[in-house]
Amino acid sequence: MNYLVISAHDYRSRRKAGVHFITAELAKRGPTKFFSCQYSKLSELKSDPRMSLDAFANQKAVHEDVECYLWKTAIHPFNMRKPVLQPLEALLFRLYVHNASPVLIEWIWWADVVVFESGIAPIFFELVKRLNPSARTVYLASDDLQTINVASYVKRTFDRIAPRMDALCLKSRFMLDGVPNSDNRYIVPHGFDFSVAEHADPSPYPEGRHAVAVGSMLFDSNFFVIASRLFPDITFHVIGSGKGKQEGYGPNVRVYDEMPHKTTLPYIKHATIGIAPYRAAGLPAYLSDTSLKLMQYDFFGLPAVCPHGIVGDYRSRFGYTPDDADSIAAAINAAVLAPRESFRTPLQWTEVVDRLLDPDRFEDTRIPRSHVVPSGRPADAQNVVP
């Protein structure tokens, strides 16, 4: 089988997301290509992480057995936000598809399976069906479209074409309300690379108590302003937040630039507690199931501190209310005293890809009919998972 992944990530990026691990697994099964879109001179304004690959834009290149292409245009379509501008927004998106890269067209013809990652990728669905109607189409819901604030054109297009895809694969039960109610929806949770255990020694820390936070998504720097003052005996290690040391950080806060994924692992394994300092505003409930940092903390048996909204049903997580010093203190105190234990075993990436490619083979991917209630809202969480 030939596999094509369409995404606004780039497979060669230092920062790894789930789509990178899925692509690596696909490459073990057959020839795989990764097409990166929604990149232009405008990307400089948003500090797009693909800027480090700009010199390689519009060139085919093989990286770790995957053929990659970063499509750079003069401008790219984007969310114009204001309703009065929606006709212009729609025009730009239609032109973007109409003038699709010749490389994308070539790769669509070639593919047996096309994976569309959530974001802009679904706008190419009808192009795929026109050029290669026999290709299997899989939607990879890494994020809810409303949560990542996609353009209204993208959301309307997705709502229209989603029932026609072969599979809509959602990483969490909390994403169900964000996709059309159709029979092609499946739950395929985030996977995990169990080999991380081989790269997590030795400890980078001196004696003492250490808390670690990894990543930049919805990063709340004020957490460390408060926590470093409340716990001067804990050293807080902030890795890859995308921000330098902020005003108000105590002397016990260490700030690190973004690191390769493997380099972060010893910091996680040997910490006393892990922290997921997400901002409360707009925090999606599905992060309780999809946050890679929280999954890593759990894998290494690390008690985790995170906002109440994403504690979920994990006994190893301790919730707090952002900006509430008493709440933050209580969560950290509870985490420090908690035993080191893993709460649940995630799927390996090979198991995730098995389910993406043929979800009907697996009982655990199915969504019970009880999920949908007359109002169209999700049923109680206890009724979501069989």
Short mmCIF file of N, CA, C and O in Angstrom, two decimals, residues 317-365:
data_model
loop_
_atom_site.label_atom_id
_atom_site.label_comp_id
_atom_site.label_asym_id
_atom_site.label_seq_id
_atom_site.Cartn_x
_atom_site.Cartn_y
_atom_site.Cartn_z
N ARG A 317 -3.26 12.25 38.67
CA ARG A 317 -3.28 13.68 38.37
C ARG A 317 -3.95 14.45 39.50
O ARG A 317 -4.94 13.99 40.08
N PHE A 318 -3.43 15.65 39.73
CA PHE A 318 -3.92 16.49 40.82
C PHE A 318 -4.25 17.86 40.25
O PHE A 318 -3.39 18.55 39.72
N GLY A 319 -5.53 18.24 40.35
CA GLY A 319 -6.01 19.42 39.68
C GLY A 319 -5.89 20.69 40.49
O GLY A 319 -5.89 20.68 41.73
N TYR A 320 -5.80 21.79 39.77
CA TYR A 320 -5.75 23.12 40.38
C TYR A 320 -6.54 24.09 39.52
O TYR A 320 -6.84 23.83 38.34
N THR A 321 -6.83 25.23 40.10
CA THR A 321 -7.46 26.33 39.38
C THR A 321 -6.39 27.35 39.01
O THR A 321 -5.71 27.87 39.90
N PRO A 322 -6.17 27.64 37.73
CA PRO A 322 -5.13 28.59 37.35
C PRO A 322 -5.29 29.94 38.07
O PRO A 322 -6.42 30.40 38.30
N ASP A 323 -4.15 30.49 38.47
CA ASP A 323 -4.06 31.78 39.15
C ASP A 323 -4.52 31.73 40.62
O ASP A 323 -4.49 32.76 41.29
N ASP A 324 -4.93 30.57 41.10
CA ASP A 324 -5.38 30.42 42.49
C ASP A 324 -4.24 29.80 43.30
O ASP A 324 -3.98 28.60 43.19
N ALA A 325 -3.57 30.60 44.11
CA ALA A 325 -2.39 30.14 44.84
C ALA A 325 -2.71 28.98 45.78
O ALA A 325 -1.94 28.01 45.86
N ASP A 326 -3.83 29.06 46.49
CA ASP A 326 -4.18 27.98 47.42
C ASP A 326 -4.41 26.67 46.67
O ASP A 326 -4.00 25.60 47.13
N SER A 327 -5.09 26.77 45.53
CA SER A 327 -5.37 25.58 44.72
C SER A 327 -4.08 24.98 44.17
O SER A 327 -3.88 23.75 44.19
N ILE A 328 -3.18 25.82 43.69
CA ILE A 328 -1.90 25.35 43.16
C ILE A 328 -1.08 24.69 44.26
O ILE A 328 -0.48 23.61 44.08
N ALA A 329 -1.07 25.30 45.45
CA ALA A 329 -0.31 24.73 46.57
C ALA A 329 -0.86 23.36 46.94
O ALA A 329 -0.09 22.40 47.18
N ALA A 330 -2.18 23.23 47.00
CA ALA A 330 -2.79 21.94 47.37
C ALA A 330 -2.45 20.86 46.35
O ALA A 330 -2.15 19.71 46.72
N ALA A 331 -2.49 21.21 45.05
CA ALA A 331 -2.19 20.22 44.01
C ALA A 331 -0.74 19.76 44.08
O ALA A 331 -0.45 18.56 43.97
N ILE A 332 0.18 20.70 44.25
CA ILE A 332 1.60 20.33 44.31
C ILE A 332 1.88 19.51 45.56
O ILE A 332 2.59 18.48 45.50
N ASN A 333 1.32 19.89 46.68
CA ASN A 333 1.53 19.12 47.92
C ASN A 333 1.02 17.69 47.76
O ASN A 333 1.68 16.73 48.19
N ALA A 334 -0.16 17.54 47.15
CA ALA A 334 -0.72 16.20 46.96
C ALA A 334 0.14 15.37 46.00
O ALA A 334 0.37 14.18 46.22
N ALA A 335 0.64 16.01 44.94
CA ALA A 335 1.45 15.28 43.96
C ALA A 335 2.77 14.83 44.56
O ALA A 335 3.24 13.70 44.32
N VAL A 336 3.39 15.69 45.36
CA VAL A 336 4.67 15.36 45.97
C VAL A 336 4.53 14.14 46.90
O VAL A 336 5.45 13.30 46.99
N LEU A 337 3.38 14.00 47.54
CA LEU A 337 3.16 12.88 48.47
C LEU A 337 2.63 11.63 47.80
O LEU A 337 2.57 10.56 48.42
N ALA A 338 2.22 11.74 46.55
CA ALA A 338 1.60 10.60 45.86
C ALA A 338 2.63 9.54 45.49
O ALA A 338 3.80 9.86 45.24
N PRO A 339 2.21 8.28 45.42
CA PRO A 339 3.13 7.22 44.98
C PRO A 339 3.43 7.34 43.49
O PRO A 339 2.63 7.89 42.73
N ARG A 340 4.56 6.82 43.09
CA ARG A 340 4.91 6.78 41.67
C ARG A 340 4.32 5.51 41.08
O ARG A 340 4.75 4.41 41.41
N GLU A 341 3.32 5.68 40.22
CA GLU A 341 2.69 4.52 39.59
C GLU A 341 2.03 4.95 38.29
O GLU A 341 1.54 6.07 38.18
N SER A 342 2.02 4.05 37.32
CA SER A 342 1.33 4.30 36.06
C SER A 342 -0.13 3.91 36.22
O SER A 342 -0.45 2.86 36.79
N PHE A 343 -1.01 4.76 35.68
CA PHE A 343 -2.44 4.54 35.87
C PHE A 343 -3.02 3.65 34.78
O PHE A 343 -3.86 2.81 35.03
N ARG A 344 -2.61 3.84 33.54
CA ARG A 344 -3.13 2.99 32.46
C ARG A 344 -2.07 2.81 31.38
O ARG A 344 -1.16 3.62 31.24
N THR A 345 -2.20 1.74 30.65
CA THR A 345 -1.25 1.42 29.59
C THR A 345 -1.79 1.89 28.25
O THR A 345 -2.86 1.42 27.81
N PRO A 346 -1.12 2.82 27.57
CA PRO A 346 -1.62 3.31 26.28
C PRO A 346 -1.35 2.30 25.17
O PRO A 346 -0.62 1.32 25.34
N LEU A 347 -1.96 2.55 24.02
CA LEU A 347 -1.67 1.73 22.84
C LEU A 347 -0.28 2.07 22.31
O LEU A 347 0.17 3.21 22.40
N GLN A 348 0.37 1.07 21.77
CA GLN A 348 1.60 1.34 21.01
C GLN A 348 1.20 1.90 19.65
O GLN A 348 0.08 1.69 19.17
N TRP A 349 2.13 2.62 19.02
CA TRP A 349 1.79 3.27 17.75
C TRP A 349 1.39 2.27 16.67
O TRP A 349 0.55 2.56 15.82
N THR A 350 1.98 1.09 16.71
CA THR A 350 1.58 0.09 15.71
C THR A 350 0.13 -0.31 15.90
O THR A 350 -0.60 -0.54 14.92
N GLU A 351 -0.35 -0.34 17.16
CA GLU A 351 -1.75 -0.66 17.43
C GLU A 351 -2.66 0.49 17.00
O GLU A 351 -3.79 0.27 16.53
N VAL A 352 -2.20 1.72 17.15
CA VAL A 352 -2.97 2.88 16.69
C VAL A 352 -3.15 2.83 15.18
O VAL A 352 -4.27 3.00 14.67
N VAL A 353 -2.09 2.56 14.45
CA VAL A 353 -2.17 2.54 12.99
C VAL A 353 -3.02 1.38 12.51
O VAL A 353 -3.77 1.52 11.52
N ASP A 354 -2.97 0.23 13.19
CA ASP A 354 -3.87 -0.86 12.85
C ASP A 354 -5.32 -0.38 12.88
O ASP A 354 -6.12 -0.72 11.99
N ARG A 355 -5.67 0.40 13.88
CA ARG A 355 -7.03 0.87 14.05
C ARG A 355 -7.38 1.99 13.05
O ARG A 355 -8.52 2.07 12.58
N LEU A 356 -6.41 2.84 12.73
CA LEU A 356 -6.66 3.87 11.73
C LEU A 356 -6.99 3.26 10.37
O LEU A 356 -7.88 3.73 9.65
N LEU A 357 -6.27 2.23 10.01
CA LEU A 357 -6.40 1.65 8.68
C LEU A 357 -7.61 0.74 8.56
O LEU A 357 -8.18 0.60 7.47
N ASP A 358 -8.03 0.12 9.66
CA ASP A 358 -9.17 -0.80 9.61
C ASP A 358 -9.89 -0.80 10.95
O ASP A 358 -9.85 -1.78 11.70
N PRO A 359 -10.56 0.30 11.30
CA PRO A 359 -11.13 0.42 12.65
C PRO A 359 -12.23 -0.58 12.95
O PRO A 359 -12.48 -0.90 14.11
N ASP A 360 -12.91 -1.09 11.92
CA ASP A 360 -14.01 -2.02 12.17
C ASP A 360 -13.54 -3.36 12.74
O ASP A 360 -14.35 -4.13 13.27
N ARG A 361 -12.25 -3.63 12.66
CA ARG A 361 -11.72 -4.89 13.20
C ARG A 361 -11.65 -4.88 14.72
O ARG A 361 -11.47 -5.93 15.33
N PHE A 362 -11.80 -3.71 15.35
CA PHE A 362 -11.52 -3.60 16.77
C PHE A 362 -12.76 -3.12 17.54
O PHE A 362 -13.35 -2.09 17.21
N GLU A 363 -13.10 -3.86 18.58
CA GLU A 363 -14.24 -3.51 19.42
C GLU A 363 -14.05 -2.16 20.11
O GLU A 363 -14.99 -1.40 20.30
N ASP A 364 -12.79 -1.85 20.49
CA ASP A 364 -12.56 -0.66 21.31
C ASP A 364 -12.65 0.65 20.52
O ASP A 364 -12.56 1.73 21.09
N THR A 365 -12.83 0.57 19.20
CA THR A 365 -12.95 1.80 18.41
C THR A 365 -14.40 2.25 18.26
O THR A 365 -14.67 3.37 17.82
#
